[in-house]
Short mmCIF file of C-alpha atoms and ligand atoms in Angstrom, two decimals:
data_model
loop_
_atom_site.label_atom_id
_atom_site.label_comp_id
_atom_site.label_asym_id
_atom_site.label_seq_id
_atom_site.Cartn_x
_atom_site.Cartn_y
_atom_site.Cartn_z
CA MET G 1 10.03 -5.68 -3.26
CA ALA G 2 8.16 -8.64 -1.90
CA GLN G 3 5.00 -10.59 -1.29
CA ILE G 4 5.04 -12.40 2.06
CA ARG G 5 2.77 -15.27 2.95
CA ILE G 6 2.55 -17.16 6.23
CA GLU G 7 0.69 -20.43 6.61
CA ASN G 8 -0.36 -22.06 9.89
CA LEU G 9 2.49 -20.36 11.69
CA ARG G 10 2.94 -21.49 15.28
CA LYS G 11 5.35 -20.65 18.07
CA ASP G 12 5.69 -22.36 21.44
CA PHE G 13 8.01 -21.17 24.18
CA GLY G 14 8.30 -24.38 26.21
CA ALA G 15 4.76 -25.25 27.26
CA PHE G 16 3.47 -21.77 26.41
CA ASN G 17 1.82 -21.29 23.03
CA ALA G 18 2.51 -17.69 21.93
CA VAL G 19 1.25 -17.90 18.31
CA LYS G 20 -1.39 -20.51 17.49
CA SER G 21 -1.90 -20.98 13.78
CA SER G 22 -1.61 -17.79 11.78
CA THR G 23 -2.35 -17.60 8.08
CA PHE G 24 -2.32 -14.41 6.02
CA THR G 25 -0.77 -12.84 2.94
CA ILE G 26 0.99 -9.49 2.65
CA GLU G 27 0.90 -8.28 -0.93
CA ASP G 28 3.83 -6.61 -2.64
CA GLY G 29 3.98 -2.94 -1.72
CA GLU G 30 1.40 -3.07 1.05
CA PHE G 31 1.57 -1.17 4.31
CA PHE G 32 0.50 -4.00 6.55
CA MET G 33 -0.50 -3.72 10.22
CA LEU G 34 -0.16 -6.36 12.91
CA LEU G 35 -2.58 -5.07 15.55
CA GLY G 36 -3.49 -6.43 18.97
CA PRO G 37 -3.14 -5.92 22.73
CA SER G 38 0.16 -6.34 24.54
CA GLY G 39 1.26 -9.98 24.74
CA CYS G 40 -0.92 -11.24 21.88
CA GLY G 41 2.06 -12.44 19.81
CA LYS G 42 2.75 -9.57 17.41
CA THR G 43 6.49 -9.30 18.04
CA THR G 44 6.90 -13.06 17.99
CA THR G 45 5.13 -13.23 14.62
CA LEU G 46 7.29 -10.46 13.19
CA ARG G 47 10.50 -12.03 14.53
CA MET G 48 9.62 -15.34 12.90
CA MET G 49 8.97 -13.58 9.61
CA ALA G 50 12.32 -11.80 9.90
CA GLY G 51 14.24 -14.98 10.78
CA LEU G 52 15.10 -13.90 14.33
CA GLU G 53 13.00 -16.68 15.83
CA LEU G 54 12.41 -20.18 14.45
CA PRO G 55 8.76 -21.23 14.02
CA THR G 56 7.63 -24.31 15.95
CA SER G 57 5.66 -25.22 12.84
CA GLY G 58 4.17 -23.59 9.75
CA LEU G 59 5.54 -21.98 6.63
CA ILE G 60 6.84 -18.52 5.67
CA TYR G 61 7.13 -17.56 2.01
CA ILE G 62 8.91 -14.48 0.67
CA ASP G 63 8.21 -14.06 -3.04
CA GLY G 64 7.12 -17.67 -3.29
CA GLU G 65 10.23 -19.12 -1.65
CA GLU G 66 9.81 -20.90 1.69
CA VAL G 67 12.26 -19.28 4.12
CA GLY G 68 11.03 -20.52 7.52
CA GLN G 69 14.37 -22.14 8.43
CA LYS G 70 16.63 -19.57 6.76
CA PRO G 71 18.63 -17.16 8.91
CA ALA G 72 17.70 -13.47 8.98
CA SER G 73 20.81 -12.55 6.96
CA GLN G 74 19.43 -14.43 3.95
CA ARG G 75 15.97 -12.83 3.96
CA ASP G 76 16.94 -9.29 3.02
CA ILE G 77 14.56 -7.57 5.41
CA ALA G 78 15.25 -4.28 7.17
CA PHE G 79 14.10 -4.46 10.77
CA VAL G 80 13.54 -1.02 12.26
CA PHE G 81 13.47 -1.80 15.97
CA GLN G 82 14.07 1.44 17.65
CA MET G 83 14.34 4.47 15.55
CA PHE G 84 16.56 6.39 17.92
CA ALA G 85 19.41 3.89 17.88
CA LEU G 86 22.00 5.93 15.92
CA TYR G 87 25.80 5.86 16.05
CA PRO G 88 26.45 8.96 18.18
CA HIS G 89 30.06 9.49 17.03
CA LEU G 90 29.16 9.57 13.31
CA ASN G 91 27.49 12.42 11.43
CA VAL G 92 24.13 12.08 9.65
CA GLY G 93 25.54 11.06 6.27
CA LYS G 94 27.86 8.46 7.80
CA ASN G 95 25.05 7.01 9.90
CA ILE G 96 23.02 6.47 6.74
CA ALA G 97 26.03 5.19 4.78
CA TYR G 98 27.06 2.69 7.43
CA PRO G 99 25.13 -0.39 6.13
CA LEU G 100 26.48 0.20 2.60
CA ILE G 101 30.09 0.67 3.73
CA SER G 102 29.94 -2.50 5.79
CA GLN G 103 28.70 -4.31 2.66
CA GLY G 104 31.82 -3.06 0.88
CA MET G 105 30.05 -0.76 -1.59
CA PRO G 106 32.47 1.58 -3.44
CA ARG G 107 32.63 5.13 -2.00
CA ARG G 108 31.21 6.88 -5.05
CA GLU G 109 28.15 4.66 -5.14
CA VAL G 110 27.66 5.10 -1.39
CA LYS G 111 27.74 8.85 -1.78
CA GLN G 112 25.19 8.81 -4.56
CA LYS G 113 22.87 6.45 -2.70
CA VAL G 114 23.03 8.45 0.54
CA GLY G 115 22.24 11.57 -1.48
CA GLU G 116 19.14 9.96 -2.97
CA ILE G 117 17.89 8.78 0.41
CA ALA G 118 18.53 12.20 2.00
CA GLU G 119 16.48 13.73 -0.79
CA ILE G 120 13.55 11.35 -0.19
CA LEU G 121 13.64 12.10 3.55
CA GLY G 122 14.18 15.83 3.16
CA ILE G 123 17.41 15.90 5.20
CA THR G 124 19.95 16.88 2.53
CA ASP G 125 20.86 20.07 4.40
CA ILE G 126 21.89 18.25 7.60
CA LEU G 127 24.05 15.47 6.11
CA ASN G 128 27.23 16.85 7.70
CA ARG G 129 25.76 17.56 11.10
CA PRO G 130 26.56 15.37 14.13
CA VAL G 131 23.51 13.34 15.18
CA GLY G 132 23.89 14.47 18.79
CA GLY G 133 22.19 17.83 18.41
CA LEU G 134 19.33 16.76 16.15
CA SER G 135 15.65 17.13 16.95
CA GLY G 136 13.65 13.98 17.60
CA GLY G 137 12.08 14.11 14.15
CA ASP G 138 15.40 14.41 12.38
CA ARG G 139 16.89 11.58 14.44
CA GLN G 140 13.98 9.43 13.38
CA ARG G 141 14.50 10.34 9.71
CA VAL G 142 18.18 9.44 9.94
CA ALA G 143 17.36 6.08 11.50
CA LEU G 144 14.84 5.44 8.76
CA GLY G 145 17.38 6.47 6.15
CA ARG G 146 19.81 3.93 7.51
CA ALA G 147 17.13 1.22 7.30
CA ILE G 148 15.99 1.97 3.76
CA VAL G 149 19.36 2.77 2.18
CA ARG G 150 20.17 -0.80 1.20
CA ASP G 151 16.91 -1.45 -0.71
CA PRO G 152 15.66 -4.39 1.31
CA LYS G 153 12.76 -6.59 0.15
CA ALA G 154 10.63 -5.40 3.03
CA PHE G 155 10.60 -3.21 6.13
CA PHE G 156 9.56 -4.52 9.50
CA MET G 157 8.75 -2.04 12.22
CA ASP G 158 7.87 -3.00 15.78
CA GLU G 159 5.98 -0.17 17.49
CA PRO G 160 8.46 2.37 16.08
CA LEU G 161 6.56 5.37 17.39
CA GLY G 162 5.73 3.88 20.76
CA ALA G 163 8.03 6.11 22.78
CA LEU G 164 6.87 9.40 21.27
CA ASP G 165 4.35 11.86 22.63
CA ALA G 166 0.97 12.04 20.90
CA GLU G 167 1.52 15.06 18.67
CA PHE G 168 4.93 14.06 17.36
CA ARG G 169 3.71 10.53 16.92
CA GLU G 170 0.91 11.62 14.63
CA HIS G 171 3.34 13.70 12.60
CA MET G 172 5.81 10.79 12.21
CA ALA G 173 2.96 8.43 11.34
CA GLU G 174 1.99 10.71 8.46
CA GLU G 175 5.60 10.92 7.33
CA LEU G 176 6.09 7.17 7.43
CA ARG G 177 2.98 6.67 5.39
CA ALA G 178 4.05 9.31 2.86
CA LEU G 179 7.51 7.74 2.64
CA HIS G 180 5.91 4.37 1.99
CA ASP G 181 3.77 5.84 -0.76
CA ARG G 182 6.87 7.30 -2.46
CA MET G 183 8.90 4.08 -2.24
CA ASN G 184 6.15 1.46 -2.42
CA ALA G 185 8.11 -0.84 -0.16
CA THR G 186 6.33 -3.76 1.48
CA THR G 187 6.08 -2.73 5.13
CA VAL G 188 4.95 -4.75 8.13
CA TYR G 189 4.18 -2.56 11.10
CA VAL G 190 3.36 -3.74 14.62
CA THR G 191 1.15 -1.64 16.84
CA HIS G 192 -1.28 -2.01 19.74
CA ASP G 193 -2.94 1.29 18.76
CA GLN G 194 -6.11 0.73 16.77
CA LEU G 195 -6.22 4.32 15.55
CA GLU G 196 -2.68 4.12 14.21
CA ALA G 197 -3.56 0.87 12.44
CA MET G 198 -6.70 2.35 10.91
CA GLN G 199 -4.97 5.53 9.76
CA MET G 200 -1.84 4.00 8.27
CA GLY G 201 -2.67 0.48 7.15
CA ASP G 202 -3.66 -0.84 3.73
CA LYS G 203 -4.53 -4.07 5.51
CA ILE G 204 -4.76 -5.11 9.13
CA VAL G 205 -4.40 -8.40 10.98
CA VAL G 206 -6.05 -8.28 14.39
CA MET G 207 -4.52 -10.75 16.87
CA ASN G 208 -5.56 -11.84 20.35
CA HIS G 209 -3.93 -14.52 22.54
CA GLY G 210 -1.84 -15.77 19.63
CA VAL G 211 -4.86 -16.11 17.34
CA VAL G 212 -5.59 -14.18 14.15
CA GLU G 213 -9.09 -12.85 14.85
CA GLN G 214 -9.54 -11.05 11.53
CA PHE G 215 -7.62 -10.02 8.47
CA GLY G 216 -8.73 -7.35 5.97
CA VAL G 217 -8.84 -3.70 4.91
CA PRO G 218 -9.44 -1.16 7.72
CA GLN G 219 -12.94 -0.23 6.57
CA ASP G 220 -14.15 -3.86 6.62
CA ILE G 221 -12.59 -4.53 10.00
CA TYR G 222 -14.26 -1.42 11.37
CA ASP G 223 -17.68 -2.02 9.80
CA TRP G 224 -17.85 -5.82 9.98
CA PRO G 225 -15.94 -7.31 12.90
CA ALA G 226 -15.58 -11.09 12.64
CA THR G 227 -15.55 -11.57 16.42
CA LYS G 228 -16.68 -9.79 19.57
CA PHE G 229 -13.02 -9.28 20.43
CA VAL G 230 -12.44 -7.24 17.26
CA ALA G 231 -15.67 -5.33 17.78
CA GLU G 232 -14.54 -4.29 21.25
CA PHE G 233 -10.97 -3.53 20.27
CA ILE G 234 -11.79 -1.22 17.35
CA GLY G 235 -13.60 2.10 17.55
CA SER G 236 -13.93 4.68 20.26
CA PRO G 237 -16.35 4.11 21.85
CA PRO G 238 -16.46 0.58 20.38
CA MET G 239 -19.50 -1.38 19.22
CA ASN G 240 -22.22 -1.89 21.84
CA PHE G 241 -23.32 -5.39 22.81
CA LEU G 242 -26.86 -6.22 23.86
CA ASP G 243 -26.90 -9.81 25.13
CA PHE G 244 -30.06 -11.81 24.73
CA HIS G 245 -31.33 -15.35 24.78
CA GLY G 246 -33.22 -16.22 21.64
CA MET G 247 -32.89 -17.31 18.08
CA VAL G 248 -32.37 -16.13 14.55
CA GLY G 249 -33.34 -18.33 11.64
CA THR G 250 -31.65 -18.45 8.25
CA GLY G 251 -33.10 -15.68 6.10
CA GLU G 252 -34.41 -13.86 9.18
CA THR G 253 -34.55 -10.06 9.08
CA ARG G 254 -35.65 -9.46 12.66
CA VAL G 255 -34.74 -10.44 16.18
CA SER G 256 -36.74 -10.04 19.37
CA LEU G 257 -35.19 -8.33 22.35
CA GLY G 258 -37.79 -8.34 25.09
CA ASP G 259 -40.97 -6.84 23.61
CA ALA G 260 -39.17 -5.13 20.74
CA ALA G 261 -38.70 -6.62 17.26
CA LEU G 262 -35.52 -5.15 15.81
CA ASP G 263 -34.65 -5.11 12.10
CA ILE G 264 -31.36 -6.74 11.10
CA PRO G 265 -29.67 -7.64 7.78
CA ALA G 266 -30.98 -10.93 6.32
CA GLN G 267 -29.10 -13.68 8.15
CA ARG G 268 -27.17 -16.26 6.16
CA GLU G 269 -26.80 -18.62 9.11
CA GLY G 270 -29.26 -19.35 11.89
CA ARG G 271 -28.45 -19.84 15.55
CA SER G 272 -30.27 -20.16 18.86
CA GLY G 273 -29.14 -19.73 22.45
CA GLU G 274 -26.99 -16.97 23.87
CA LEU G 275 -26.73 -14.26 21.22
CA THR G 276 -25.40 -10.70 21.09
CA PHE G 277 -26.88 -7.80 19.15
CA GLY G 278 -23.98 -5.55 18.06
CA VAL G 279 -24.56 -1.88 17.16
CA LYS G 280 -22.05 0.93 16.81
CA PRO G 281 -22.54 4.22 18.69
CA GLU G 282 -22.95 6.18 15.47
CA HIS G 283 -25.76 3.91 14.27
CA ILE G 284 -28.09 4.65 17.18
CA ARG G 285 -30.64 7.46 17.22
CA LEU G 286 -32.56 8.65 20.23
CA ALA G 287 -36.10 8.57 18.84
CA ASP G 288 -39.19 8.95 20.99
CA ASN G 289 -41.34 6.72 18.79
CA ALA G 290 -38.97 3.72 18.87
CA THR G 291 -40.23 0.65 20.76
CA TYR G 292 -36.87 -0.39 22.18
CA ARG G 293 -36.31 1.83 25.21
CA GLY G 294 -33.83 2.77 27.88
CA ARG G 295 -32.93 5.35 30.50
CA ILE G 296 -30.33 8.05 29.90
CA ALA G 297 -27.60 7.58 32.49
CA ALA G 298 -24.93 10.04 31.38
CA THR G 299 -23.83 12.29 28.56
CA GLU G 300 -20.37 13.36 27.49
CA TYR G 301 -20.10 16.46 25.33
CA LEU G 302 -17.44 16.29 22.58
CA GLY G 303 -18.01 19.46 20.57
CA THR G 304 -19.70 18.32 17.35
CA THR G 305 -21.12 15.13 18.88
CA GLN G 306 -21.97 13.84 22.32
CA ILE G 307 -21.77 10.33 23.73
CA VAL G 308 -24.97 9.38 25.51
CA THR G 309 -24.97 6.38 27.85
CA VAL G 310 -28.32 4.60 27.96
CA GLU G 311 -29.27 1.76 30.35
CA THR G 312 -31.44 -0.90 28.70
CA ALA G 313 -32.89 -4.22 29.81
CA HIS G 314 -30.02 -5.93 27.95
CA GLY G 315 -27.14 -3.83 29.18
CA SER G 316 -25.80 -0.33 28.88
CA LEU G 317 -24.93 1.21 25.54
CA LYS G 318 -23.31 4.36 24.19
CA ALA G 319 -24.86 6.38 21.37
CA ARG G 320 -23.05 9.08 19.41
CA VAL G 321 -25.54 11.82 18.57
CA ALA G 322 -25.38 15.45 17.48
CA ALA G 323 -24.17 17.80 20.22
CA SER G 324 -27.16 20.00 19.46
CA GLN G 325 -29.67 17.31 20.50
CA ARG G 326 -31.17 18.05 23.91
CA VAL G 327 -30.57 15.16 26.27
CA THR G 328 -31.57 15.01 29.93
CA VAL G 329 -30.02 12.53 32.32
CA GLY G 330 -32.74 10.46 33.99
CA ASP G 331 -35.16 10.67 31.06
CA HIS G 332 -36.44 7.61 29.27
CA THR G 333 -35.88 7.45 25.54
CA GLY G 334 -36.65 5.27 22.54
CA LEU G 335 -33.66 3.86 20.64
CA HIS G 336 -33.59 3.43 16.87
CA PHE G 337 -30.84 1.23 15.37
CA ASP G 338 -29.71 1.47 11.76
CA ALA G 339 -30.72 -2.04 10.66
CA ARG G 340 -28.23 -2.35 7.78
CA THR G 341 -25.25 -2.04 10.12
CA ILE G 342 -26.20 -4.60 12.77
CA THR G 343 -24.03 -7.63 13.51
CA ILE G 344 -25.40 -10.63 15.42
CA PHE G 345 -22.81 -12.67 17.34
CA ASP G 346 -22.93 -16.14 18.81
CA ALA G 347 -22.16 -15.12 22.41
CA THR G 348 -20.67 -18.53 23.23
CA THR G 349 -18.03 -18.61 20.49
CA GLY G 350 -17.82 -14.81 20.10
CA ARG G 351 -18.10 -15.14 16.33
CA ALA G 352 -20.20 -12.94 14.07
CA LEU G 353 -23.00 -14.73 12.25
CA ARG G 354 -22.94 -14.31 8.50
CA SER G 355 -25.55 -11.97 7.04
CA GLU G 356 -26.18 -10.38 3.68
CA ALA G 357 -24.30 -7.35 4.97
CA ASN G 358 -21.05 -8.93 6.14
CA GLU G 359 -20.68 -12.23 4.28
CA GLY G 360 -18.33 -10.87 1.66
CA VAL G 361 -15.80 -9.57 4.14
CA LEU G 362 -15.86 -11.89 7.17
CA THR G 363 -12.51 -13.58 7.62
CA HIS G 364 -11.85 -15.68 10.67
CA GLY G 365 -8.24 -16.59 11.35
N1 LIG L 401 11.52 -15.72 24.48
C1 LIG L 401 10.37 -15.92 25.11
N2 LIG L 401 10.23 -16.88 26.04
C2 LIG L 401 9.05 -17.11 26.67
N3 LIG L 401 7.92 -16.41 26.43
C3 LIG L 401 7.98 -15.44 25.50
C4 LIG L 401 9.18 -15.15 24.79
N4 LIG L 401 8.94 -14.13 23.93
C5 LIG L 401 7.64 -13.82 24.09
N5 LIG L 401 7.06 -14.60 25.04
C6 LIG L 401 5.66 -14.56 25.45
O1 LIG L 401 4.86 -14.74 24.31
C7 LIG L 401 3.71 -13.87 24.34
C8 LIG L 401 3.67 -13.00 23.13
O2 LIG L 401 4.75 -12.08 23.20
P1 LIG L 401 4.99 -10.96 22.10
O3 LIG L 401 5.02 -11.60 20.77
O4 LIG L 401 6.17 -10.21 22.52
O5 LIG L 401 3.66 -10.10 22.26
P2 LIG L 401 3.32 -8.63 21.71
O6 LIG L 401 4.44 -8.18 20.82
O7 LIG L 401 2.03 -8.80 21.00
O8 LIG L 401 3.16 -7.77 22.92
C9 LIG L 401 3.80 -13.11 25.65
O9 LIG L 401 3.01 -13.75 26.61
C10 LIG L 401 5.27 -13.20 26.01
O10 LIG L 401 5.45 -13.13 27.40
MG1 LIG L 402 5.68 -6.54 21.02
#
């Protein structure tokens, strides 16, 4: 299997710049997520890595060898585009065997290999069935079997579950992840779904408008967004932003929003001007004695928790509190923020300022 590294990768389509200057490393055996909204350059990045698109500039290494100008056929990557694309006139076993037969592998070896793959995927009992009558899940397993049967260096998957309904999708996501854990194959997986990325990924790259916004393990990306874009894209509801004009000095542990002095992690870089105080819904408490205040505008009951919308002098925010807490729309309330979890952003550049809490994990693209 393979380590893949891309350096300053760029792609222009005529005058349009689709991927700006991406740099990241995918370690051997990782389940790696390329995450971002539609049109941000995920597919283009993956196609360049696979050799289906030539980079405008930048380098692509597979196991230390630079392959940026090599054709796809010499990179030994299995690209799972669309999991339902099976050969309808062949049975399950022959669908899986097809890539090996077209490589000229002897029949006995093919049979053994197909048997192993069927075992891994749990489809041994349907090897002789025509693919036509299979359930969606089995069709997907067969398509996967065909992709993994030739032991490629890596698997690339571009929104493979995109067409499925929510329940089935979750089931297949679990299966894909379990399959990965059995085979330990380097996998690069494209999705626009932040939940899917969080659940399945060992590492995540978050892209926006062709730019790598952040690169890291899911927990760090969730807890310590490097940019306001990432903070808004991840989490449901996402991080709240309170915009203010003011300053934070280096070493500072407080900021002033209106009359309230709010505790924050010790800042490693100072800034003045347009700033944003970022706090996640689950790090807000409604507390009568807190000096920062707002008016309850709405509440949404979710069973174990409720999402309470509060209007403040610096914008509206959403707090996630226990469903058992009594909340009355129209009331005024104090707001307590968990100081250790706060991120301050430079509102002009959108970048998080370094603090003692996030400095170890902040990665800008
Ligand atoms: N062959 C192409 N010619 C011109 N523009 C393209 C081409 N392929 C992709 N693009 C543009 O590049 C941007 C990124 O596309 P893509 O990588 O497919 O995004 P994603 O997969 O993140 O949705 C989009 O604006 C898309 O319209
Ligand atoms: Mg795409």
